[in-house]
Amino acid sequence: MSPSSRRRAQTSPVAALTALFVVCAAISGYATVLDDSLPTAERDLAPATLSNVESALTDDSGVVVSSRLSDAFDACPDGFSCRVVVAVDGDRRAVGPAAPTDADADSTRVSVRVEPGRVGFGTLRVEVWR
């Protein structure tokens, strides 16, 4: 051996294999998370959209303000059509076109401001389709 080869640093095979395993595991985890986050035809969009719409329609006290109904379209996913319906005490307000029968839908019970100083219990429904 030449004298210069004795002074060079070398990595043990176990350390190199461990580093390779860590890098491969990180890339595999990243690819899995990325694949799960991309929208697909089978993906259930209604629950996430319902959460976004509910956040857009509620005030600081957590009560849905039906006058903000037109703001609901900002919470709908890009590239999709949606319809939002708020029903309380026999009054039903909706924005958006009529949904097809195969639209993905979800609903939840919410508190709705009926008029200043009066809150009723109602239903918030979201229908999402491409």
PDB file of C-alpha atoms in Angstrom:
ATOM      1  CA  MET A   1       0.000   0.000   0.000  1.00  0.00           C
ATOM      2  CA  SER A   2       1.087   3.475  -0.641  1.00  0.00           C
ATOM      3  CA  PRO A   3       1.583   5.751   2.363  1.00  0.00           C
ATOM      4  CA  SER A   4      -1.256   8.051   1.256  1.00  0.00           C
ATOM      5  CA  SER A   5      -3.869   5.286   1.305  1.00  0.00           C
ATOM      6  CA  ARG A   6      -3.312   4.692   5.022  1.00  0.00           C
ATOM      7  CA  ARG A   7      -4.311   8.270   5.822  1.00  0.00           C
ATOM      8  CA  ARG A   8      -7.608   8.209   3.903  1.00  0.00           C
ATOM      9  CA  ALA A   9     -10.812   7.808   5.865  1.00  0.00           C
ATOM     10  CA  GLN A  10     -12.897   4.760   5.193  1.00  0.00           C
ATOM     11  CA  THR A  11     -16.450   3.973   6.158  1.00  0.00           C
ATOM     12  CA  SER A  12     -17.367   0.649   7.623  1.00  0.00           C
ATOM     13  CA  PRO A  13     -19.822  -1.411   5.539  1.00  0.00           C
ATOM     14  CA  VAL A  14     -22.374  -1.436   8.374  1.00  0.00           C
ATOM     15  CA  ALA A  15     -22.436   2.374   8.540  1.00  0.00           C
ATOM     16  CA  ALA A  16     -22.764   2.655   4.760  1.00  0.00           C
ATOM     17  CA  LEU A  17     -25.638   0.148   4.664  1.00  0.00           C
ATOM     18  CA  THR A  18     -27.365   1.927   7.543  1.00  0.00           C
ATOM     19  CA  ALA A  19     -27.113   5.269   5.748  1.00  0.00           C
ATOM     20  CA  LEU A  20     -28.427   3.691   2.540  1.00  0.00           C
ATOM     21  CA  PHE A  21     -31.358   2.177   4.453  1.00  0.00           C
ATOM     22  CA  VAL A  22     -32.223   5.534   6.043  1.00  0.00           C
ATOM     23  CA  VAL A  23     -32.161   7.347   2.691  1.00  0.00           C
ATOM     24  CA  CYS A  24     -34.324   4.678   1.009  1.00  0.00           C
ATOM     25  CA  ALA A  25     -36.814   4.724   3.896  1.00  0.00           C
ATOM     26  CA  ALA A  26     -37.058   8.524   3.727  1.00  0.00           C
ATOM     27  CA  ILE A  27     -37.687   8.509  -0.029  1.00  0.00           C
ATOM     28  CA  SER A  28     -40.256   5.736   0.343  1.00  0.00           C
ATOM     29  CA  GLY A  29     -42.080   7.641   3.102  1.00  0.00           C
ATOM     30  CA  TYR A  30     -42.089  10.838   1.067  1.00  0.00           C
ATOM     31  CA  ALA A  31     -43.497   9.025  -1.989  1.00  0.00           C
ATOM     32  CA  THR A  32     -46.235   7.425   0.121  1.00  0.00           C
ATOM     33  CA  VAL A  33     -47.315  10.729   1.669  1.00  0.00           C
ATOM     34  CA  LEU A  34     -47.216  12.470  -1.706  1.00  0.00           C
ATOM     35  CA  ASP A  35     -49.349   9.755  -3.303  1.00  0.00           C
ATOM     36  CA  ASP A  36     -51.932   9.971  -0.508  1.00  0.00           C
ATOM     37  CA  SER A  37     -52.184  13.752  -0.814  1.00  0.00           C
ATOM     38  CA  LEU A  38     -52.891  13.891  -4.547  1.00  0.00           C
ATOM     39  CA  PRO A  39     -56.578  14.050  -5.498  1.00  0.00           C
ATOM     40  CA  THR A  40     -57.980  11.006  -7.233  1.00  0.00           C
ATOM     41  CA  ALA A  41     -61.384  10.003  -8.490  1.00  0.00           C
ATOM     42  CA  GLU A  42     -61.899   7.648  -5.525  1.00  0.00           C
ATOM     43  CA  ARG A  43     -60.897  10.211  -2.922  1.00  0.00           C
ATOM     44  CA  ASP A  44     -63.638  11.255  -0.523  1.00  0.00           C
ATOM     45  CA  LEU A  45     -63.630  15.070  -0.774  1.00  0.00           C
ATOM     46  CA  ALA A  46     -66.844  15.903   1.038  1.00  0.00           C
ATOM     47  CA  PRO A  47     -65.630  15.651   4.684  1.00  0.00           C
ATOM     48  CA  ALA A  48     -62.639  17.931   4.072  1.00  0.00           C
ATOM     49  CA  THR A  49     -64.757  20.355   2.049  1.00  0.00           C
ATOM     50  CA  LEU A  50     -67.419  20.364   4.774  1.00  0.00           C
ATOM     51  CA  SER A  51     -64.809  21.289   7.358  1.00  0.00           C
ATOM     52  CA  ASN A  52     -63.472  24.108   5.160  1.00  0.00           C
ATOM     53  CA  VAL A  53     -66.964  25.438   4.397  1.00  0.00           C
ATOM     54  CA  GLU A  54     -67.965  25.319   8.059  1.00  0.00           C
ATOM     55  CA  SER A  55     -64.839  27.310   8.970  1.00  0.00           C
ATOM     56  CA  ALA A  56     -65.647  29.883   6.271  1.00  0.00           C
ATOM     57  CA  LEU A  57     -69.254  30.308   7.429  1.00  0.00           C
ATOM     58  CA  THR A  58     -68.780  30.487  11.196  1.00  0.00           C
ATOM     59  CA  ASP A  59     -68.118  33.611  13.217  1.00  0.00           C
ATOM     60  CA  ASP A  60     -65.816  33.899  16.231  1.00  0.00           C
ATOM     61  CA  SER A  61     -68.339  32.179  18.490  1.00  0.00           C
ATOM     62  CA  GLY A  62     -68.660  29.110  16.220  1.00  0.00           C
ATOM     63  CA  VAL A  63     -72.134  29.952  14.943  1.00  0.00           C
ATOM     64  CA  VAL A  64     -72.862  29.657  11.213  1.00  0.00           C
ATOM     65  CA  VAL A  65     -73.846  32.995   9.721  1.00  0.00           C
ATOM     66  CA  SER A  66     -76.117  32.271   6.759  1.00  0.00           C
ATOM     67  CA  SER A  67     -75.414  35.686   5.234  1.00  0.00           C
ATOM     68  CA  ARG A  68     -71.861  34.447   4.568  1.00  0.00           C
ATOM     69  CA  LEU A  69     -73.182  31.643   2.365  1.00  0.00           C
ATOM     70  CA  SER A  70     -71.729  33.206  -0.773  1.00  0.00           C
ATOM     71  CA  ASP A  71     -68.231  32.885   0.801  1.00  0.00           C
ATOM     72  CA  ALA A  72     -68.599  29.097   0.820  1.00  0.00           C
ATOM     73  CA  PHE A  73     -67.312  28.749  -2.750  1.00  0.00           C
ATOM     74  CA  ASP A  74     -63.867  29.952  -1.665  1.00  0.00           C
ATOM     75  CA  ALA A  75     -63.631  26.860   0.552  1.00  0.00           C
ATOM     76  CA  CYS A  76     -64.482  24.407  -2.247  1.00  0.00           C
ATOM     77  CA  PRO A  77     -61.583  22.494  -3.821  1.00  0.00           C
ATOM     78  CA  ASP A  78     -60.132  23.822  -7.067  1.00  0.00           C
ATOM     79  CA  GLY A  79     -61.396  22.072 -10.179  1.00  0.00           C
ATOM     80  CA  PHE A  80     -64.565  20.808  -8.500  1.00  0.00           C
ATOM     81  CA  SER A  81     -68.126  22.081  -8.391  1.00  0.00           C
ATOM     82  CA  CYS A  82     -69.934  22.250  -5.097  1.00  0.00           C
ATOM     83  CA  ARG A  83     -73.293  23.059  -3.581  1.00  0.00           C
ATOM     84  CA  VAL A  84     -73.727  24.247  -0.007  1.00  0.00           C
ATOM     85  CA  VAL A  85     -77.060  24.013   1.807  1.00  0.00           C
ATOM     86  CA  VAL A  86     -77.918  25.445   5.240  1.00  0.00           C
ATOM     87  CA  ALA A  87     -81.260  24.306   6.652  1.00  0.00           C
ATOM     88  CA  VAL A  88     -82.680  25.583   9.946  1.00  0.00           C
ATOM     89  CA  ASP A  89     -86.249  25.770  11.306  1.00  0.00           C
ATOM     90  CA  GLY A  90     -87.819  24.904   7.946  1.00  0.00           C
ATOM     91  CA  ASP A  91     -85.788  27.613   6.177  1.00  0.00           C
ATOM     92  CA  ARG A  92     -83.420  26.248   3.559  1.00  0.00           C
ATOM     93  CA  ARG A  93     -80.757  28.338   1.840  1.00  0.00           C
ATOM     94  CA  ALA A  94     -78.502  26.959  -0.867  1.00  0.00           C
ATOM     95  CA  VAL A  95     -75.764  28.233  -3.153  1.00  0.00           C
ATOM     96  CA  GLY A  96     -74.364  26.474  -6.165  1.00  0.00           C
ATOM     97  CA  PRO A  97     -75.827  24.456  -9.008  1.00  0.00           C
ATOM     98  CA  ALA A  98     -77.915  21.360  -8.417  1.00  0.00           C
ATOM     99  CA  ALA A  99     -75.672  18.380  -7.720  1.00  0.00           C
ATOM    100  CA  PRO A 100     -75.753  15.195  -9.805  1.00  0.00           C
ATOM    101  CA  THR A 101     -76.874  11.995  -8.101  1.00  0.00           C
ATOM    102  CA  ASP A 102     -73.323  10.608  -7.896  1.00  0.00           C
ATOM    103  CA  ALA A 103     -71.914  13.681  -6.103  1.00  0.00           C
ATOM    104  CA  ASP A 104     -69.890  13.133  -2.949  1.00  0.00           C
ATOM    105  CA  ALA A 105     -71.886  14.572  -0.025  1.00  0.00           C
ATOM    106  CA  ASP A 106     -71.511  15.090   3.711  1.00  0.00           C
ATOM    107  CA  SER A 107     -73.469  16.969   6.359  1.00  0.00           C
ATOM    108  CA  THR A 108     -73.238  18.005   9.988  1.00  0.00           C
ATOM    109  CA  ARG A 109     -75.398  19.594  12.682  1.00  0.00           C
ATOM    110  CA  VAL A 110     -74.529  23.242  13.330  1.00  0.00           C
ATOM    111  CA  SER A 111     -75.756  26.264  15.236  1.00  0.00           C
ATOM    112  CA  VAL A 112     -77.108  28.884  12.820  1.00  0.00           C
ATOM    113  CA  ARG A 113     -77.776  32.557  13.473  1.00  0.00           C
ATOM    114  CA  VAL A 114     -81.397  32.955  12.361  1.00  0.00           C
ATOM    115  CA  GLU A 115     -81.617  36.639  13.221  1.00  0.00           C
ATOM    116  CA  PRO A 116     -79.689  38.968  15.514  1.00  0.00           C
ATOM    117  CA  GLY A 117     -79.875  37.530  19.024  1.00  0.00           C
ATOM    118  CA  ARG A 118     -81.497  34.235  17.944  1.00  0.00           C
ATOM    119  CA  VAL A 119     -79.624  31.020  17.207  1.00  0.00           C
ATOM    120  CA  GLY A 120     -81.224  27.804  15.963  1.00  0.00           C
ATOM    121  CA  PHE A 121     -79.965  24.301  15.333  1.00  0.00           C
ATOM    122  CA  GLY A 122     -79.702  23.292  11.720  1.00  0.00           C
ATOM    123  CA  THR A 123     -77.858  21.230   9.156  1.00  0.00           C
ATOM    124  CA  LEU A 124     -74.952  22.193   6.931  1.00  0.00           C
ATOM    125  CA  ARG A 125     -74.679  20.002   3.821  1.00  0.00           C
ATOM    126  CA  VAL A 126     -71.954  20.038   1.175  1.00  0.00           C
ATOM    127  CA  GLU A 127     -72.065  18.224  -2.174  1.00  0.00           C
ATOM    128  CA  VAL A 128     -68.896  18.012  -4.275  1.00  0.00           C
ATOM    129  CA  TRP A 129     -68.441  16.704  -7.811  1.00  0.00           C
ATOM    130  CA  ARG A 130     -66.160  17.077 -10.783  1.00  0.00           C
TER     131      ARG A 130
END
